[in-house]
Short mmCIF file of C-alpha atoms and ligand atoms in Angstrom, two decimals:
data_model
loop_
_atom_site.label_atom_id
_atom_site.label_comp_id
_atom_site.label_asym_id
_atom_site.label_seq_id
_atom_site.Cartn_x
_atom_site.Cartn_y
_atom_site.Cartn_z
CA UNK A 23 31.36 8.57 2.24
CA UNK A 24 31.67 5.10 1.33
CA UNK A 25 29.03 3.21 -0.90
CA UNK A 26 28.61 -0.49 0.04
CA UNK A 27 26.51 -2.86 -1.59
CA UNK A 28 26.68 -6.26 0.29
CA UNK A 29 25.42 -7.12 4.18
CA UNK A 30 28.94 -8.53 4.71
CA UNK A 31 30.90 -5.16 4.00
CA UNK A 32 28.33 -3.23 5.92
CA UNK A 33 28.21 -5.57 9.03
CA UNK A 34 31.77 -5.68 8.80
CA UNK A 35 32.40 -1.36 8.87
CA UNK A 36 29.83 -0.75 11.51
CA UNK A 37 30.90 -3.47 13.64
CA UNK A 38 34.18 -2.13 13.61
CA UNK A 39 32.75 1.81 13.96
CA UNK A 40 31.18 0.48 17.23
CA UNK A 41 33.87 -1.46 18.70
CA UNK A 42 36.11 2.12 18.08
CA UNK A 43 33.58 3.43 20.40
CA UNK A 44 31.70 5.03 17.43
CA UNK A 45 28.15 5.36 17.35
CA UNK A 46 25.80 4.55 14.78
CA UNK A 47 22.61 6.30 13.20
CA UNK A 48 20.49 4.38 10.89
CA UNK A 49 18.27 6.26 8.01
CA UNK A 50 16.24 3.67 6.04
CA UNK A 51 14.89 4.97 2.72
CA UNK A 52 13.83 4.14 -0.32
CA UNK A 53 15.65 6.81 -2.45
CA UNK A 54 15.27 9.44 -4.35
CA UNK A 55 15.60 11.67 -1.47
CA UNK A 56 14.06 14.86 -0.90
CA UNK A 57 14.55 17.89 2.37
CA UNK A 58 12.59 15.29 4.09
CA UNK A 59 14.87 12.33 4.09
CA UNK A 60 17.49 14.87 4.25
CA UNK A 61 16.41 16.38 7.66
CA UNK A 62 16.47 12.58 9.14
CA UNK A 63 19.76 12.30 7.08
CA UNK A 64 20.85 15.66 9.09
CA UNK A 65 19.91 14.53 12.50
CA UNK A 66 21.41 11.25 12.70
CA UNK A 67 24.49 13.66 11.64
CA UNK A 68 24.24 16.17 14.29
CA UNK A 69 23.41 12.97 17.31
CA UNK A 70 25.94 10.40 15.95
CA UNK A 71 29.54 9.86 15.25
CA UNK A 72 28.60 7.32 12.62
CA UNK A 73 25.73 7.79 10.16
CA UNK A 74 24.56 5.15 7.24
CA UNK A 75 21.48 5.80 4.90
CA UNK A 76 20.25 2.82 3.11
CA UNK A 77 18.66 2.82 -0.21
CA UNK A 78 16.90 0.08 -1.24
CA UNK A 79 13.04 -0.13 -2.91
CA UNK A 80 11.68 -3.15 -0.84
CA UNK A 81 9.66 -5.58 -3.33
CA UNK A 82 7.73 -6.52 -0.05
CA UNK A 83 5.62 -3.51 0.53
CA UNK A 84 4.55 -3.26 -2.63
CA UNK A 85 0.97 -5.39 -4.10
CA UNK A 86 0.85 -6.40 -7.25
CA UNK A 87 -0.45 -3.03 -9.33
CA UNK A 88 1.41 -0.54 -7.50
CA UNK A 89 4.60 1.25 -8.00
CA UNK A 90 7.35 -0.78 -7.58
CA UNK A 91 8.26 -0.72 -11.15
CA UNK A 92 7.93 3.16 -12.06
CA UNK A 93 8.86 4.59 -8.28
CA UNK A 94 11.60 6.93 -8.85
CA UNK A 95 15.21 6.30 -8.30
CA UNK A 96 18.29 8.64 -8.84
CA UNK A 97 21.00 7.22 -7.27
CA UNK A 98 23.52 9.99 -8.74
CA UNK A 99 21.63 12.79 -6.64
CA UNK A 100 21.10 10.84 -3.79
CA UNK A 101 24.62 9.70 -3.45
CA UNK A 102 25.49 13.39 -3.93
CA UNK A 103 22.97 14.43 -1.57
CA UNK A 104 23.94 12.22 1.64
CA UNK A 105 28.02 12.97 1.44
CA UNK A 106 26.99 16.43 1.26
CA UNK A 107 25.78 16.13 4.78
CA UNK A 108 28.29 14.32 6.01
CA UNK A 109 26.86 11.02 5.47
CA UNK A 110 29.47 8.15 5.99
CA UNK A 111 28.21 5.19 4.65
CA UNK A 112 25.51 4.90 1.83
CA UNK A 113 24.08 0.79 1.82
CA UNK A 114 22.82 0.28 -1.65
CA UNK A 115 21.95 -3.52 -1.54
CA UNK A 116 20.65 -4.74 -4.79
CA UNK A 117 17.70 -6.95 -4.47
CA UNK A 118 19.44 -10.58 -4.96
CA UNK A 119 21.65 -9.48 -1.80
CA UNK A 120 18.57 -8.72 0.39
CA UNK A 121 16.46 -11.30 -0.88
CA UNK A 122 18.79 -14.35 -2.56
CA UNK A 123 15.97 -16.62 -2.41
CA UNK A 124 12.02 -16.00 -1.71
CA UNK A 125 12.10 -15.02 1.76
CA UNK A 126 9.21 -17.08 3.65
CA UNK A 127 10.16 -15.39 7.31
CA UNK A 128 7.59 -12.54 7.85
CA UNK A 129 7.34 -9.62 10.84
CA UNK A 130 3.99 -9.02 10.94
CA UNK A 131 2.31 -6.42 13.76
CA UNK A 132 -1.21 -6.56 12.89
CA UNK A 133 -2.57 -4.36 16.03
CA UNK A 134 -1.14 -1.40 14.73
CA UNK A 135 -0.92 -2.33 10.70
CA UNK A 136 -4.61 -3.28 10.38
CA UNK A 137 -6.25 -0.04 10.60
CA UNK A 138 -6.12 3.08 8.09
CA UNK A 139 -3.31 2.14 5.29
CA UNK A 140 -4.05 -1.31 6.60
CA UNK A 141 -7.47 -1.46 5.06
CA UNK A 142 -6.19 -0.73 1.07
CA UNK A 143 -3.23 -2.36 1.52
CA UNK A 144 -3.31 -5.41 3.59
CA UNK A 145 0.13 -6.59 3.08
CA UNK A 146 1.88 -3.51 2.95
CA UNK A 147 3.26 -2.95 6.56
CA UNK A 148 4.18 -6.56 6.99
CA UNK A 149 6.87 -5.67 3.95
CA UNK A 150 7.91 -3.03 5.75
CA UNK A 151 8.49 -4.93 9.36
CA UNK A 152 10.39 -7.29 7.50
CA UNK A 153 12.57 -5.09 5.68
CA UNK A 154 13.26 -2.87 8.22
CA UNK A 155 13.85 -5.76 10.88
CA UNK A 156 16.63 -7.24 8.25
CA UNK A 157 17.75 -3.80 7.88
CA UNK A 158 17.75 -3.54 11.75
CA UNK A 159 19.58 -6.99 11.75
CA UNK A 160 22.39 -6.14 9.36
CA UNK A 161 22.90 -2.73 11.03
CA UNK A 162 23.35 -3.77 14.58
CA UNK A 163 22.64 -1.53 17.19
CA UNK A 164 21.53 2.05 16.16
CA UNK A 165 19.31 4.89 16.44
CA UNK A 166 17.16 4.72 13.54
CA UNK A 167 15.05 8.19 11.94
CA UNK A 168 12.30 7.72 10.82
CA UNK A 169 9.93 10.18 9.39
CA UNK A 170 6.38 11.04 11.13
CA UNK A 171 5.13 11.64 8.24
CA UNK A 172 4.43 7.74 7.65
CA UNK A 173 2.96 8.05 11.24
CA UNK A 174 1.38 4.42 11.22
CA UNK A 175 4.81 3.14 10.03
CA UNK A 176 6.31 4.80 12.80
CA UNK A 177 3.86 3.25 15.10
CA UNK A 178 4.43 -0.30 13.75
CA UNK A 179 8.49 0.05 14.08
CA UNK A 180 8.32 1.24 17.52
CA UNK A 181 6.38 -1.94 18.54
CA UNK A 182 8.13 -4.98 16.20
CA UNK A 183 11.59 -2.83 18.13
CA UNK A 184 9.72 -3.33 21.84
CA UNK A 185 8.23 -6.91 21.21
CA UNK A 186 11.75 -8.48 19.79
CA UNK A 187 13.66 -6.71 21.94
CA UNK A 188 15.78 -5.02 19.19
CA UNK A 189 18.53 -2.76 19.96
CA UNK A 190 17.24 -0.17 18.24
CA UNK A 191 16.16 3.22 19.26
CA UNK A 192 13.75 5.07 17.10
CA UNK A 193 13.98 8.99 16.65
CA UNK A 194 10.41 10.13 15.06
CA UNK A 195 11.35 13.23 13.20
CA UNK A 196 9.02 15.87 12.29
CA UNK A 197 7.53 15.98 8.44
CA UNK A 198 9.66 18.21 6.22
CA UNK A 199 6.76 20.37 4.06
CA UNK A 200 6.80 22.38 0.63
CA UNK A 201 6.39 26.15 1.53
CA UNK A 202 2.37 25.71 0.38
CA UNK A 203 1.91 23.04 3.07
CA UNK A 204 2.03 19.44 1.03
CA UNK A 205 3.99 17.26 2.70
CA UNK A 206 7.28 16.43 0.70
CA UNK A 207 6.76 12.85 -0.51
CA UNK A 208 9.26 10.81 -3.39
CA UNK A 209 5.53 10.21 -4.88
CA UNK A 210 4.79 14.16 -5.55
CA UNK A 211 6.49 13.75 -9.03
CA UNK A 212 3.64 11.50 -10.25
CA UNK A 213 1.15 15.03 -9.71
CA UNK A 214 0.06 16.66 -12.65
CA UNK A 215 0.79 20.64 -12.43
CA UNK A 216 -3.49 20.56 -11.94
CA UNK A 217 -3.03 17.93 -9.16
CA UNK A 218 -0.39 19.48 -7.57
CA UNK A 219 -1.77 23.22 -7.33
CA UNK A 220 -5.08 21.52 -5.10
CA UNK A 221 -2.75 18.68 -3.25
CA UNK A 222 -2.19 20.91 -0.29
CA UNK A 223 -6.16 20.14 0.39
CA UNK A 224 -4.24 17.58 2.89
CA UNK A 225 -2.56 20.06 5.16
CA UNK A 226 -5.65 22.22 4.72
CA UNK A 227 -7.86 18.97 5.64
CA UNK A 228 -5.33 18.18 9.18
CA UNK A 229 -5.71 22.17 10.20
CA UNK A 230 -9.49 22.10 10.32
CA UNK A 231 -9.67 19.25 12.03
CA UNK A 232 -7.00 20.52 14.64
CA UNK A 233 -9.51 23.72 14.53
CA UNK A 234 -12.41 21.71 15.68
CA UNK A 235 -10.36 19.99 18.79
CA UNK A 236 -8.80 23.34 19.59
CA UNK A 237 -12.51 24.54 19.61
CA UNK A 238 -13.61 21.89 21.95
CA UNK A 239 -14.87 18.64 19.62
CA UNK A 240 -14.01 14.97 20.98
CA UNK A 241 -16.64 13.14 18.62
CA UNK A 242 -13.62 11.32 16.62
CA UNK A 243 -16.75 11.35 13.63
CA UNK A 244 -16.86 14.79 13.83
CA UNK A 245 -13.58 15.63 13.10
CA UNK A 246 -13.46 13.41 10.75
CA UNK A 247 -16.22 14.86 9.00
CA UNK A 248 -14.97 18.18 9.14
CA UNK A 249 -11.74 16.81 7.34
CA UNK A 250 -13.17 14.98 5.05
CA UNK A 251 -15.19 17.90 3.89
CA UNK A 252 -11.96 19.68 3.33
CA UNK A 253 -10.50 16.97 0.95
CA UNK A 254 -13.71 16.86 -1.18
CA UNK A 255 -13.26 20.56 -1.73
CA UNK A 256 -10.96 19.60 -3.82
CA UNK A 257 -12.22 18.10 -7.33
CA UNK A 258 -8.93 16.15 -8.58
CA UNK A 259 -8.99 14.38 -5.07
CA UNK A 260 -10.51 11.17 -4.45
CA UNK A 261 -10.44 10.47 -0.26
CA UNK A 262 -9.58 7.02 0.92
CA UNK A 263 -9.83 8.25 4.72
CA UNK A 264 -9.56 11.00 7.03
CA UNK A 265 -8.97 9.26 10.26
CA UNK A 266 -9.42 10.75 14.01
CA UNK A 267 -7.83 8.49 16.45
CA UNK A 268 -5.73 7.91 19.50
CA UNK A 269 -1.77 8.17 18.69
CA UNK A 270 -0.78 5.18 20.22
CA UNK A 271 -3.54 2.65 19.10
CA UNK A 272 -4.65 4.28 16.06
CA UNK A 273 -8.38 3.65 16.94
CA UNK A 274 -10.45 5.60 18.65
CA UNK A 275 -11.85 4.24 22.14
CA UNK A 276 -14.90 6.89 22.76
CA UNK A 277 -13.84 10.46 23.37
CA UNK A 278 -10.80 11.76 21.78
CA UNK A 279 -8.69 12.43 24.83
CA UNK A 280 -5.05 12.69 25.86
CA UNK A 281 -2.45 12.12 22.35
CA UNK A 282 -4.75 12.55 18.94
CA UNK A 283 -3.66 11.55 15.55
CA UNK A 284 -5.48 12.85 12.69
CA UNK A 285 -4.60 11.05 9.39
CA UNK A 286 -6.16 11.73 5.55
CA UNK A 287 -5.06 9.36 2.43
CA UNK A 288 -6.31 10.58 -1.07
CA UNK A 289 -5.81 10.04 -4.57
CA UNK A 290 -4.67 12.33 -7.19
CA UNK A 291 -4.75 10.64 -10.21
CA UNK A 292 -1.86 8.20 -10.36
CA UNK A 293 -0.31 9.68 -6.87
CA UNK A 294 -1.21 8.17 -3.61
CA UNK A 295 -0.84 11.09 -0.72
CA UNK A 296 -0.87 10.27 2.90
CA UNK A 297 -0.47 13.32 5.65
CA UNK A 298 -1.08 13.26 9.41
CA UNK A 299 -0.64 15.94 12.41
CA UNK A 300 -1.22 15.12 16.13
CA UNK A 301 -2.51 17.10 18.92
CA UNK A 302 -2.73 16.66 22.65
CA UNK A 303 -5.93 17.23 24.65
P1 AMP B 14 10.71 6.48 1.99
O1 AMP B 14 11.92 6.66 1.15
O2 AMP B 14 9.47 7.08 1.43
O3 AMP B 14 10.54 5.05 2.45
O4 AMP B 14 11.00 7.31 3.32
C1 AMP B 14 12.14 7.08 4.10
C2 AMP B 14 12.00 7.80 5.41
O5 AMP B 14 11.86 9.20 5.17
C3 AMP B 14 10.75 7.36 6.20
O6 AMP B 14 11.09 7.27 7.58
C4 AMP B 14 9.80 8.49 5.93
O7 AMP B 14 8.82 8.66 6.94
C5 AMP B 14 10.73 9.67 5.87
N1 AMP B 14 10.09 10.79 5.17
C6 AMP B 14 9.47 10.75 3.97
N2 AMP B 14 8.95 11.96 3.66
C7 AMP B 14 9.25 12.78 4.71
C8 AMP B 14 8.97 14.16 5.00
N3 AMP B 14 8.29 14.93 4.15
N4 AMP B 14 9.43 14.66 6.17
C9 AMP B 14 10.13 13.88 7.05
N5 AMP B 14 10.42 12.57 6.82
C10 AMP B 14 9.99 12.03 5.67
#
């Protein structure tokens, strides 16, 4: 595995990968990586002859307040971690090489972003578009993994990739859980041992409401009800939403019906959890 640090190196290896007939999967993460990153790590391994995993903490998603400073970074494992797998190039970009000078051009798909993570954090997925569309830029043509875990993330990919035309194909890979249920998340290590025994209240929260469709209920507010109930079981847990929508639109337009997302966000102390599971009816 080679680690490259500048767009020019990178542009200049895959280009070359390609035009050897060689091609390339795309992984974009923001480190410290975890079985979940791994399994997207592992399937752009298995599908492609070429696979490169970028690491790189994007200022842009983050509002003033949050994260950016303390989120966790181990380059040493993750580095291990990916050429274990069979990784072959790791992009590390610092910050300076992604963003030399204030960048003023921003990819912003508001149908999709607005709702859910939208409403607490307005700007967040128009970091992420742009980010990931200068990721998509300096990679060239790919498949890129992403995890469905950050289901409305996925959603707002797939369209800024159909709207510009990008050559890009997106591979939604299923969420990689802890053996109790919680979604795997970089963010778990900011749970207190109290937190993290009553976390799992997500993935309890998501079943129930699959329970109630499976049972028969289309009221979106019912289900949502029924999850939210779950989450407030929980004392350390402080709900921002538990959402019953429509996969595609993430709103809900009457009757559940057809492809269902249900989506919960909830505080634990200084941890931010998001989970989601989908069902068809
Ligand atoms: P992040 O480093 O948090 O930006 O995540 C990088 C990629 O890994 C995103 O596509 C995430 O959706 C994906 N990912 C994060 N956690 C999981 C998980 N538990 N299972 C599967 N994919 C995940």
């Amino acid at each position: 595995m080679e680690t490259i640090t500048t767009i020019s190196d990178l542009r200049e290896r895959l280009d070359a990968e390609r035009g050897a007939g060689r091609g390339v999967g795309f992984v974009p993460t923001m480190g410290y990586l975890h079985a979940g990153h791994l399994s997207l790590a592992s399937a752009s391994v298995a599908d492609n002859p070429v696979t490169v995993v970028s690491i790189f903490v994007n200022p842009l998603q983050f509002a003033e307040g949050e994260d950016l400073d303390s989120y966790p970074r181990d380059l040493v494992s993750d580095s291990a971690q990916c050429a274990a797998l069979g990784v072959d190039y790791l992009f590390v970009p610092s910050v300076e090489e992604m963003y030399p000078s204030p960048i003023v051009t921003v990819v912003e798909v508001p149908s999709v972003a607005t709702p859910l993570e939208g409403l607490t954090r307005p700007h967040h997925f128009a970091g992420v578009a742009t980010v990931v569309a200068k990721l998509f830029s300096i990679v060239g043509k790919c498949r890129a993994y992403l995890g469905a875990k950050d289901w409305q993330q996925v959603c707002v990919v797939e369209r800024m990739v159909s709207d510009l035309s990008m050559p890009v194909e997106v591979v939604a890979c299923p969420t990689v859980r802890e053996p109790d249920g919680l979604a795997m998340s970089s963010r778990n290590v900011y749970l207190t041992s109290e937190e993290r025994v009553q976390a799992p209240v997500l993935r309890a929260a998501l079943d129930a409401g699959l329970d109630a469709i499976a049972g028969g209920e289309t009221d979106s507010a019912v289900v949502e009800a029924t999850m939210a109930a779950v989450v407030n079981t929980a004392g350390l847990a402080s709900l921002e939403y538990a959402a019953a929508v429509q996969a595609d639109s993430l709103v809900s337009d009457g009757p559940l019906h057809g492809e269902v997302r249900l989506l919960v966000a909830a505080r634990f102390g200084k941890a931010r959890l998001i989970d989601n599971d989908g069902t068809e009816i």
